[in-house]
Amino acid sequence: NTVQNVQSGLIIGTACTIDGMIAQFKSELGDQLTCVATGDISDVVLDYCSNSIIYDENLVLDGLRKIYLKNVK
């Protein structure tokens, strides 16, 4: 149906965009890249990516917590 087709297009389109960005980074920086994805829906998108990407759902929240703990008295 239409809703599922739009959802599929968004997920696969996002995965292709990520793969394209990684290809550009590799051409400029070399093949030795470590890519990390974070967020709730990243694990769904990563299933459709052709590159190796590390998934850490709470990366941003963990970083913010460390900053907070460093600055709290």
N, CA, C and O of each residue as an XYZ file, in Angstrom:
292
protein
N       0.833     -1.187      0.000
C       0.000      0.000      0.000
C       0.879      1.253      0.000
O       2.102      1.156      0.099
N       0.271      2.394     -0.108
C       1.000      3.654     -0.244
C       1.862      3.967      0.966
O       3.014      4.375      0.818
N       1.318      3.781      2.157
C       2.065      4.108      3.375
C       3.326      3.261      3.476
O       4.401      3.786      3.769
N       3.210      1.974      3.242
C       4.367      1.092      3.311
C       5.387      1.410      2.219
O       6.590      1.297      2.457
N       4.946      1.796      1.058
C       5.864      2.168     -0.018
C       6.631      3.442      0.326
O       7.827      3.539      0.052
N       5.959      4.403      0.916
C       6.631      5.640      1.327
C       7.642      5.338      2.425
O       8.765      5.841      2.388
N       7.255      4.523      3.404
C       8.173      4.150      4.483
C       9.394      3.429      3.921
O      10.523      3.717      4.318
N       9.176      2.507      3.011
C      10.271      1.768      2.392
C      11.197      2.717      1.640
O      12.419      2.589      1.723
N      10.623      3.661      0.913
C      11.419      4.629      0.180
C      12.256      5.495      1.095
O      13.401      5.814      0.772
N      11.703      5.878      2.227
C      12.444      6.696      3.183
C      13.621      5.930      3.773
O      14.725      6.465      3.878
N      13.389      4.691      4.155
C      14.445      3.887      4.771
C      15.549      3.584      3.763
O      16.727      3.800      4.046
N      15.174      3.090      2.600
C      16.173      2.735      1.584
C      16.857      3.987      1.044
O      18.058      3.962      0.777
N      16.120      5.069      0.881
C      16.713      6.320      0.428
C      17.728      6.864      1.416
O      18.780      7.366      1.023
N      17.411      6.764      2.696
C      18.345      7.206      3.731
C      19.602      6.337      3.725
O      20.715      6.851      3.837
N      19.425      5.026      3.596
C      20.570      4.106      3.540
C      21.462      4.428      2.342
O      22.687      4.421      2.466
N      20.872      4.705      1.205
C      21.657      5.050      0.011
C      22.382      6.381      0.197
O      23.514      6.538     -0.259
N      21.745      7.327      0.855
C      22.386      8.613      1.139
C      23.596      8.416      2.043
O      24.657      8.994      1.806
N      23.435      7.601      3.079
C      24.546      7.321      3.996
C      25.690      6.640      3.254
O      26.850      7.017      3.417
N      25.366      5.635      2.437
C      26.397      4.946      1.659
C      27.110      5.913      0.713
O      28.326      5.828      0.542
N      26.368      6.820      0.105
C      26.968      7.807     -0.783
C      27.897      8.753     -0.050
O      28.967      9.094     -0.554
N      27.494      9.180      1.141
C      28.346     10.054      1.944
C      29.620      9.335      2.360
O      30.703      9.918      2.323
N      29.497      8.074      2.755
C      30.672      7.297      3.152
C      31.611      7.123      1.963
O      32.828      7.218      2.124
N      31.071      6.870      0.778
C      31.904      6.740     -0.422
C      32.671      8.037     -0.682
O      33.850      8.003     -1.036
N      32.010      9.170     -0.509
C      32.679     10.465     -0.703
C      33.772     10.672      0.337
O      34.870     11.119      0.002
N      33.483     10.353      1.591
C      34.489     10.480      2.652
C      35.690      9.590      2.370
O      36.832     10.004      2.564
N      35.433      8.364      1.912
C      36.530      7.439      1.601
C      37.394      7.962      0.470
O      38.614      7.806      0.498
N      36.774      8.581     -0.526
C      37.559      9.102     -1.650
C      38.426     10.287     -1.220
O      39.488     10.522     -1.798
N      37.981     11.024     -0.218
C      38.754     12.183      0.245
C      39.738     11.837      1.355
O      40.816     12.425      1.440
N      39.366     10.877      2.210
C      40.165     10.602      3.406
C      40.876      9.255      3.374
O      41.756      9.006      4.198
N      40.519      8.400      2.456
C      41.085      7.056      2.413
C      40.114      6.039      2.978
O      39.066      6.392      3.520
N      40.471      4.787      2.847
C      39.558      3.707      3.232
C      39.492      3.432      4.725
O      38.601      2.712      5.177
N      40.408      3.985      5.496
C      40.452      3.692      6.933
C      39.488      4.598      7.702
O      39.917      5.504      8.417
N      38.200      4.352      7.554
C      37.183      5.135      8.244
C      36.452      4.268      9.255
O      36.224      3.080      9.024
N      36.092      4.863     10.360
C      35.201      4.217     11.307
C      33.913      5.022     11.322
O      33.918      6.203     11.669
N      32.826      4.394     10.951
C      31.533      5.068     10.892
C      30.672      4.583     12.049
O      30.588      3.386     12.323
N      30.035      5.535     12.722
C      29.186      5.222     13.868
C      27.823      5.851     13.645
O      27.727      7.013     13.250
N      26.778      5.091     13.895
C      25.409      5.584     13.803
C      24.785      5.558     15.189
O      25.091      4.686     16.003
N      23.918      6.508     15.446
C      23.245      6.586     16.722
C      21.785      6.965     16.513
O      21.425      7.489     15.459
N      20.960      6.710     17.486
C      19.554      7.070     17.390
C      18.647      5.860     17.294
O      19.097      4.742     17.047
N      17.373      6.101     17.491
C      16.381      5.027     17.566
C      16.209      4.245     16.274
O      16.127      3.017     16.303
N      16.153      4.932     15.151
C      15.830      4.255     13.895
C      17.061      3.815     13.114
O      16.938      3.164     12.076
N      18.240      4.165     13.603
C      19.478      3.833     12.882
C      19.620      2.343     12.631
O      20.063      1.937     11.556
N      19.253      1.527     13.599
C      19.415      0.083     13.418
C      18.570     -0.439     12.263
O      18.954     -1.410     11.612
N      17.436      0.181     11.998
C      16.591     -0.229     10.871
C      17.250      0.181      9.559
O      17.303     -0.611      8.618
N      17.748      1.406      9.490
C      18.376      1.912      8.275
C      19.662      1.150      7.962
O      19.945      0.856      6.801
N      20.442      0.831      8.999
C      21.732      0.164      8.795
C      21.591     -1.206      8.141
O      22.522     -1.678      7.488
N      20.450     -1.842      8.308
C      20.214     -3.130      7.649
C      20.281     -3.009      6.126
O      20.517     -4.001      5.436
N      20.074     -1.802      5.603
C      20.056     -1.582      4.160
C      21.319     -0.888      3.648
O      21.437     -0.628      2.451
N      22.253     -0.590      4.534
C      23.519      0.025      4.131
C      24.508     -1.056      3.711
O      24.519     -2.153      4.270
N      25.332     -0.738      2.729
C      26.317     -1.714      2.260
C      27.661     -1.559      2.967
O      28.537     -2.410      2.809
N      27.839     -0.496      3.737
C      29.079     -0.251      4.466
C      28.991     -0.793      5.888
O      27.906     -0.995      6.432
N      30.152     -1.018      6.466
C      30.218     -1.451      7.858
C      30.091     -0.221      8.756
O      30.919      0.688      8.704
N      29.050     -0.206      9.572
C      28.768      0.937     10.434
C      28.485      0.413     11.838
O      27.676     -0.496     12.025
N      29.157      0.998     12.812
C      28.952      0.628     14.214
C      27.690      1.328     14.707
O      27.484      2.512     14.439
N      26.856      0.599     15.419
C      25.609      1.167     15.942
C      25.703      1.321     17.456
O      25.969      0.356     18.173
N      25.482      2.546     17.936
C      25.437      2.835     19.367
C      24.223      3.724     19.618
O      24.263      4.934     19.395
N      23.152      3.106     20.081
C      21.872      3.803     20.238
C      21.972      5.016     21.157
O      21.295      6.018     20.928
N      22.793      4.941     22.178
C      22.822      5.992     23.198
C      24.087      6.852     23.166
O      24.417      7.482     24.171
N      24.786      6.893     22.066
C      26.052      7.613     21.988
C      25.913      9.077     22.406
O      26.703      9.556     23.220
N      24.951      9.780     21.880
C      24.768     11.204     22.207
C      24.381     11.374     23.662
O      24.917     12.245     24.348
N      23.458     10.555     24.142
C      23.024     10.666     25.535
C      24.157     10.350     26.502
O      24.297     11.008     27.533
N      24.965      9.345     26.176
C      26.122      9.017     27.027
C      27.116     10.177     27.065
O      27.664     10.498     28.119
N      27.342     10.799     25.915
C      28.249     11.947     25.864
C      27.721     13.122     26.667
O      28.476     13.767     27.394
N      26.440     13.404     26.542
C      25.845     14.493     27.316
C      25.913     14.215     28.813
O      26.146     15.127     29.606
N      25.711     12.958     29.200
C      25.808     12.587     30.617
C      27.226     12.818     31.133
O      27.402     13.335     32.236
N      28.229     12.446     30.357
C      29.625     12.656     30.773
C      29.935     14.143     30.918
O      30.619     14.546     31.859
N      29.444     14.942     30.008
C      29.651     16.394     30.113
C      28.973     16.930     31.364
O      29.551     17.735     32.094
N      27.754     16.487     31.609
C      27.040     16.924     32.809
C      27.804     16.550     34.068
O      28.012     17.392     34.941
N      28.227     15.285     34.170
C      28.928     14.827     35.364
C      30.262     15.548     35.554
O      30.704     15.742     36.687
N      30.891     15.938     34.478
C      32.153     16.661     34.565
C      31.947     18.091     35.103
O      32.841     18.659     35.731
N      30.782     18.651     34.853
C      30.516     20.044     35.205
C      29.675     20.218     36.472
O      29.525     21.342     36.951
N      29.135     19.157     37.013
C      28.317     19.276     38.226
C      29.223     19.374     39.446
O      30.284     18.752     39.498
N      28.803     20.144     40.404
C      29.615     20.315     41.620
C      29.175     19.393     42.714
O      29.750     19.407     43.802
